[in-house]
Amino acid sequence: MVAALELTGVGKTYGAVRALAGVDLTAHTGEVHCVLGENGAGKSTLCNLVYGGATLDEGSMRLRGRPYAPRRPADALRAGIAMVHQHFSLVPNLTVAENLLLGEGLRLRLPRRELAARAAALGDRYGLRVDLDARAGALGVGERQRVEIVKCLLREPELLLLDEPTAVLAPAEVDALLDTCRRIAADDRAVVLVTHKLGEIERAGDRATVLRGGRVTGSGPLRELGRNTLVELMIGREAGALDSALTTGVVTARAPRAMPKGEPVLRISGLRLDRGDGGRALDDLDLTLRPGEITGIAGVEGNGQSELVVVLGGARRPGGGSITLDGVDITHAPPARRTARGLGVIPEDRHHEGCIPAMSVAENLYLGRLSDFRRRGLLDRRALRTAAARTIEHHGITAPGPRAPMRTLSGGNQQKVVVARELALDPLRCLVAAHPTRGLDLGAVDSVLRRLRAAAASGAAVLVISHEVPELLTLCDRILVAYRGRLHGPVDPTDPGAPDIIAHLMLGTAS
């Protein structure tokens, strides 16, 4: 077995933050090597060092037995390393073909016929079919990721890095991606898969390296590292301390909860939103949310869930129908007015819709409520930072401090900031949470689910949109399924047959 990549004593520091310290890792050709750890454990930093996005401060790297020290991504590509980033880099207004030709490592004027032939060959070999003529911005997330992988493979890398590639994928898309990783490794390449989901590691991985606090806590063949050991290495506590659904993906039966009573907090009637292609993203959608109730929405991407969140947040106006919050019509109310009335929204895209990367962590934690810290017309930054420091500690956010720019946080910690901000609304009458655990490690997922339950227990109506059906089953009082712009159900999560019912509703095959 050949060592494709070797890291020895690798360290990296950003200001006062020790991102990596003494990291050893060896990835072999023909294997999928999984790197896992909590948010802020150093996984993305490790990828950046290998791909040339940053330079290491300590230690060394070797590629195929030779010293390797990339200073920029172009160096990595020339050396035979390609990377699928956590956040897609496609240019939305360009076609798939044009995006494939962008960047280093490929002849700029590759003839269209040759590009099509090579892309088709990759599609057949690895299950990565792409439409070269489609606009990148019109693709779903699963399709965009396939394009990113094809773009990497066109450069014929010997080692492929994937940084949290499944964070935005539906379950079926996750299965397809993991199968692709296995096929790529089988072609005598090395694959380094960064993830925090144990099920993915067990399905795709050969070896694993676990990071916690920037240091390696364990490494070895997966057949020798059991699930409970991996959890303990990753979060520093036993798997039994977490909800079993998070570590096994299997939901144990639970007793039905008494359904909350009272007047609806949020009522949606006949909501309509047209798509650009003449169809409807939301097709006369109805929904009622009651205080103290957690309602889940499952569904394959593209069935109206994303549009529903955007409309509820006030970023888009519906083409028809109404939305009332505590009996007040907010159908056309601006986002600030909805927030003032107690409607919190955790958006699907935390980067473009949930935060302002150039602003500080403190400012992002209190977006929309900075006026609370004004004294005689001026922002009291000391009071803001003090409050933010308490929130950072309370929610377990890993950050250099309240003053740090939001962009310096890992993706998972950015998500924690957004979740913390929306849960802190006072009053919080209704919380709409789109994929609230996306990109979070097991410990953070467990914490977020507990906080959502606490919000409902305090009287808020909670709506959770997620691809993670096991999470919805363990969290929600009822589950609806989005299909072609409408909501179907409800499904009782305590019903032993609920997973099968949800699966049929998602595919439109329910009788």
XYZ file of C-alpha atoms in Angstrom, residues 180-394:
215
model
C -18.524 7.874 -6.066
C -15.817 8.206 -3.400
C -15.414 4.433 -3.268
C -15.149 4.213 -7.062
C -12.545 6.981 -7.216
C -10.423 5.291 -4.547
C -10.734 1.962 -6.366
C -8.980 3.576 -9.352
C -5.762 3.731 -7.312
C -6.336 7.275 -6.122
C -6.393 8.541 -2.547
C -9.557 10.178 -1.224
C -9.604 12.318 1.929
C -13.191 12.786 3.105
C -13.838 15.400 5.805
C -17.098 14.758 7.625
C -18.645 14.463 11.075
C -21.369 11.938 10.207
C -20.591 8.473 11.512
C -22.891 6.684 9.088
C -21.006 8.148 6.135
C -17.667 7.169 7.623
C -18.794 3.579 8.115
C -20.212 3.317 4.592
C -17.328 4.879 2.680
C -14.197 4.940 4.813
C -11.211 2.636 5.162
C -9.291 4.644 7.765
C -10.069 7.573 10.026
C -8.214 10.348 11.797
C -10.082 12.138 14.581
C -9.340 15.765 15.495
C -10.366 17.584 18.657
C -9.125 21.045 19.522
C -6.645 20.973 16.638
C -4.947 17.766 17.810
C -5.245 14.138 16.739
C -7.079 12.108 19.379
C -7.079 8.849 17.454
C -6.327 7.263 14.094
C -6.462 3.848 12.464
C -8.421 1.417 10.281
C -12.165 1.803 10.740
C -12.579 -1.912 11.335
C -10.613 -1.390 14.562
C -12.413 1.801 15.612
C -15.975 1.196 16.728
C -18.747 3.775 16.578
C -18.663 4.472 20.315
C -14.892 4.941 20.238
C -15.168 7.419 17.364
C -17.807 9.443 19.209
C -15.718 9.578 22.377
C -12.575 10.553 20.432
C -14.489 13.275 18.620
C -16.464 14.950 21.407
C -14.649 13.835 24.545
C -17.637 12.105 26.079
C -19.342 8.754 25.662
C -21.878 8.104 22.913
C -24.468 7.275 25.560
C -24.620 10.963 26.485
C -26.179 11.729 23.094
C -29.557 10.916 21.573
C -29.155 7.470 19.976
C -30.750 8.714 16.746
C -27.764 11.022 16.233
C -25.131 8.303 16.554
C -26.961 5.360 14.964
C -29.480 6.963 12.616
C -32.070 4.616 14.148
C -35.030 6.133 15.957
C -36.326 4.199 18.940
C -40.025 4.191 19.668
C -41.233 6.983 21.929
C -44.517 7.724 23.591
C -46.823 10.200 21.846
C -46.722 13.693 23.345
C -49.914 15.479 24.262
C -50.616 17.858 21.390
C -50.523 21.518 22.396
C -53.765 23.468 22.415
C -54.517 27.106 21.872
C -54.977 29.540 19.032
C -52.552 29.144 16.112
C -49.428 31.287 16.268
C -48.803 31.132 12.523
C -51.397 30.447 9.858
C -50.623 30.108 6.143
C -53.538 29.952 3.704
C -53.397 29.305 -0.035
C -49.797 30.471 -0.380
C -48.620 30.676 -3.990
C -45.266 31.457 -5.558
C -44.482 31.090 -9.250
C -41.271 29.713 -10.669
C -39.475 31.235 -13.619
C -40.345 28.220 -15.809
C -44.094 28.741 -15.521
C -44.622 26.205 -12.745
C -45.349 26.874 -9.091
C -42.829 26.571 -6.298
C -45.674 26.953 -3.768
C -49.065 25.736 -4.926
C -51.923 26.872 -2.645
C -49.960 25.750 0.405
C -51.726 25.648 3.781
C -50.075 25.302 7.199
C -51.041 26.000 10.803
C -48.534 26.136 13.669
C -49.596 26.099 17.315
C -47.748 27.233 20.449
C -45.548 24.583 22.023
C -45.650 22.375 18.928
C -42.687 21.262 16.803
C -43.674 20.615 13.196
C -41.231 19.063 10.753
C -41.142 19.307 6.976
C -39.300 16.590 5.072
C -38.911 16.307 1.329
C -36.571 16.000 -1.614
C -34.954 19.300 -2.520
C -36.841 21.370 -5.070
C -40.364 20.767 -3.780
C -40.942 24.228 -2.325
C -39.229 24.034 1.061
C -36.589 26.640 0.237
C -39.146 29.037 -1.215
C -41.398 28.635 1.826
C -38.590 29.717 4.164
C -37.698 32.708 1.980
C -41.332 33.854 1.819
C -41.860 33.421 5.572
C -38.734 35.476 6.233
C -40.031 38.286 4.024
C -37.271 38.168 1.394
C -39.816 37.372 -1.353
C -43.451 38.289 -1.731
C -45.878 35.494 -2.548
C -48.053 35.602 -5.641
C -51.137 34.874 -3.570
C -52.437 33.650 -0.248
C -51.902 34.998 3.255
C -49.658 34.662 6.306
C -50.824 35.681 9.776
C -48.771 35.797 12.985
C -50.839 35.918 16.177
C -53.787 37.016 14.058
C -51.918 39.901 12.387
C -51.503 39.786 8.608
C -47.766 39.839 7.792
C -48.044 38.637 4.184
C -46.334 41.755 2.849
C -44.588 42.918 6.023
C -40.834 43.607 5.763
C -38.404 41.260 7.585
C -37.753 43.744 10.419
C -41.447 43.959 11.276
C -41.742 40.170 11.334
C -38.741 39.944 13.643
C -40.224 42.584 15.944
C -43.396 40.500 16.219
C -41.411 37.437 17.306
C -40.813 35.519 14.071
C -37.314 34.041 14.012
C -35.867 32.509 10.843
C -32.780 30.310 10.546
C -32.227 30.510 6.768
C -31.089 27.704 4.516
C -27.971 29.560 3.315
C -26.165 30.819 6.412
C -23.476 32.590 4.363
C -25.598 34.705 2.040
C -28.802 35.022 4.063
C -27.921 34.332 7.690
C -24.878 36.454 8.399
C -22.623 39.260 7.204
C -19.125 37.716 6.952
C -17.236 41.037 7.154
C -18.948 42.066 10.404
C -17.862 40.838 13.818
C -19.269 37.806 15.597
C -20.830 40.154 18.170
C -22.576 42.224 15.497
C -23.870 39.091 13.777
C -25.212 37.714 17.057
C -27.338 40.835 17.471
C -28.228 41.700 13.869
C -31.589 43.441 13.914
C -31.218 44.252 17.617
C -28.132 46.473 17.658
C -30.389 49.348 18.730
C -30.589 47.622 22.132
C -26.951 48.616 22.644
C -27.222 52.267 21.622
C -26.517 54.898 24.243
C -27.325 58.485 23.258
C -27.316 57.503 19.618
C -23.958 55.707 19.724
C -23.335 51.964 19.733
C -21.970 50.826 23.107
C -19.482 48.316 21.744
C -18.240 47.271 25.177
C -21.746 46.259 26.243
C -22.240 44.505 22.890
C -19.028 42.515 23.264
C -19.844 41.594 26.864
C -23.264 40.263 25.874
C -21.794 38.458 22.872
C -19.107 36.805 25.011
C -21.819 35.331 27.253
C -23.734 34.022 24.225
C -20.570 32.549 22.692
C -19.862 30.630 25.889
C -23.489 29.572 26.399
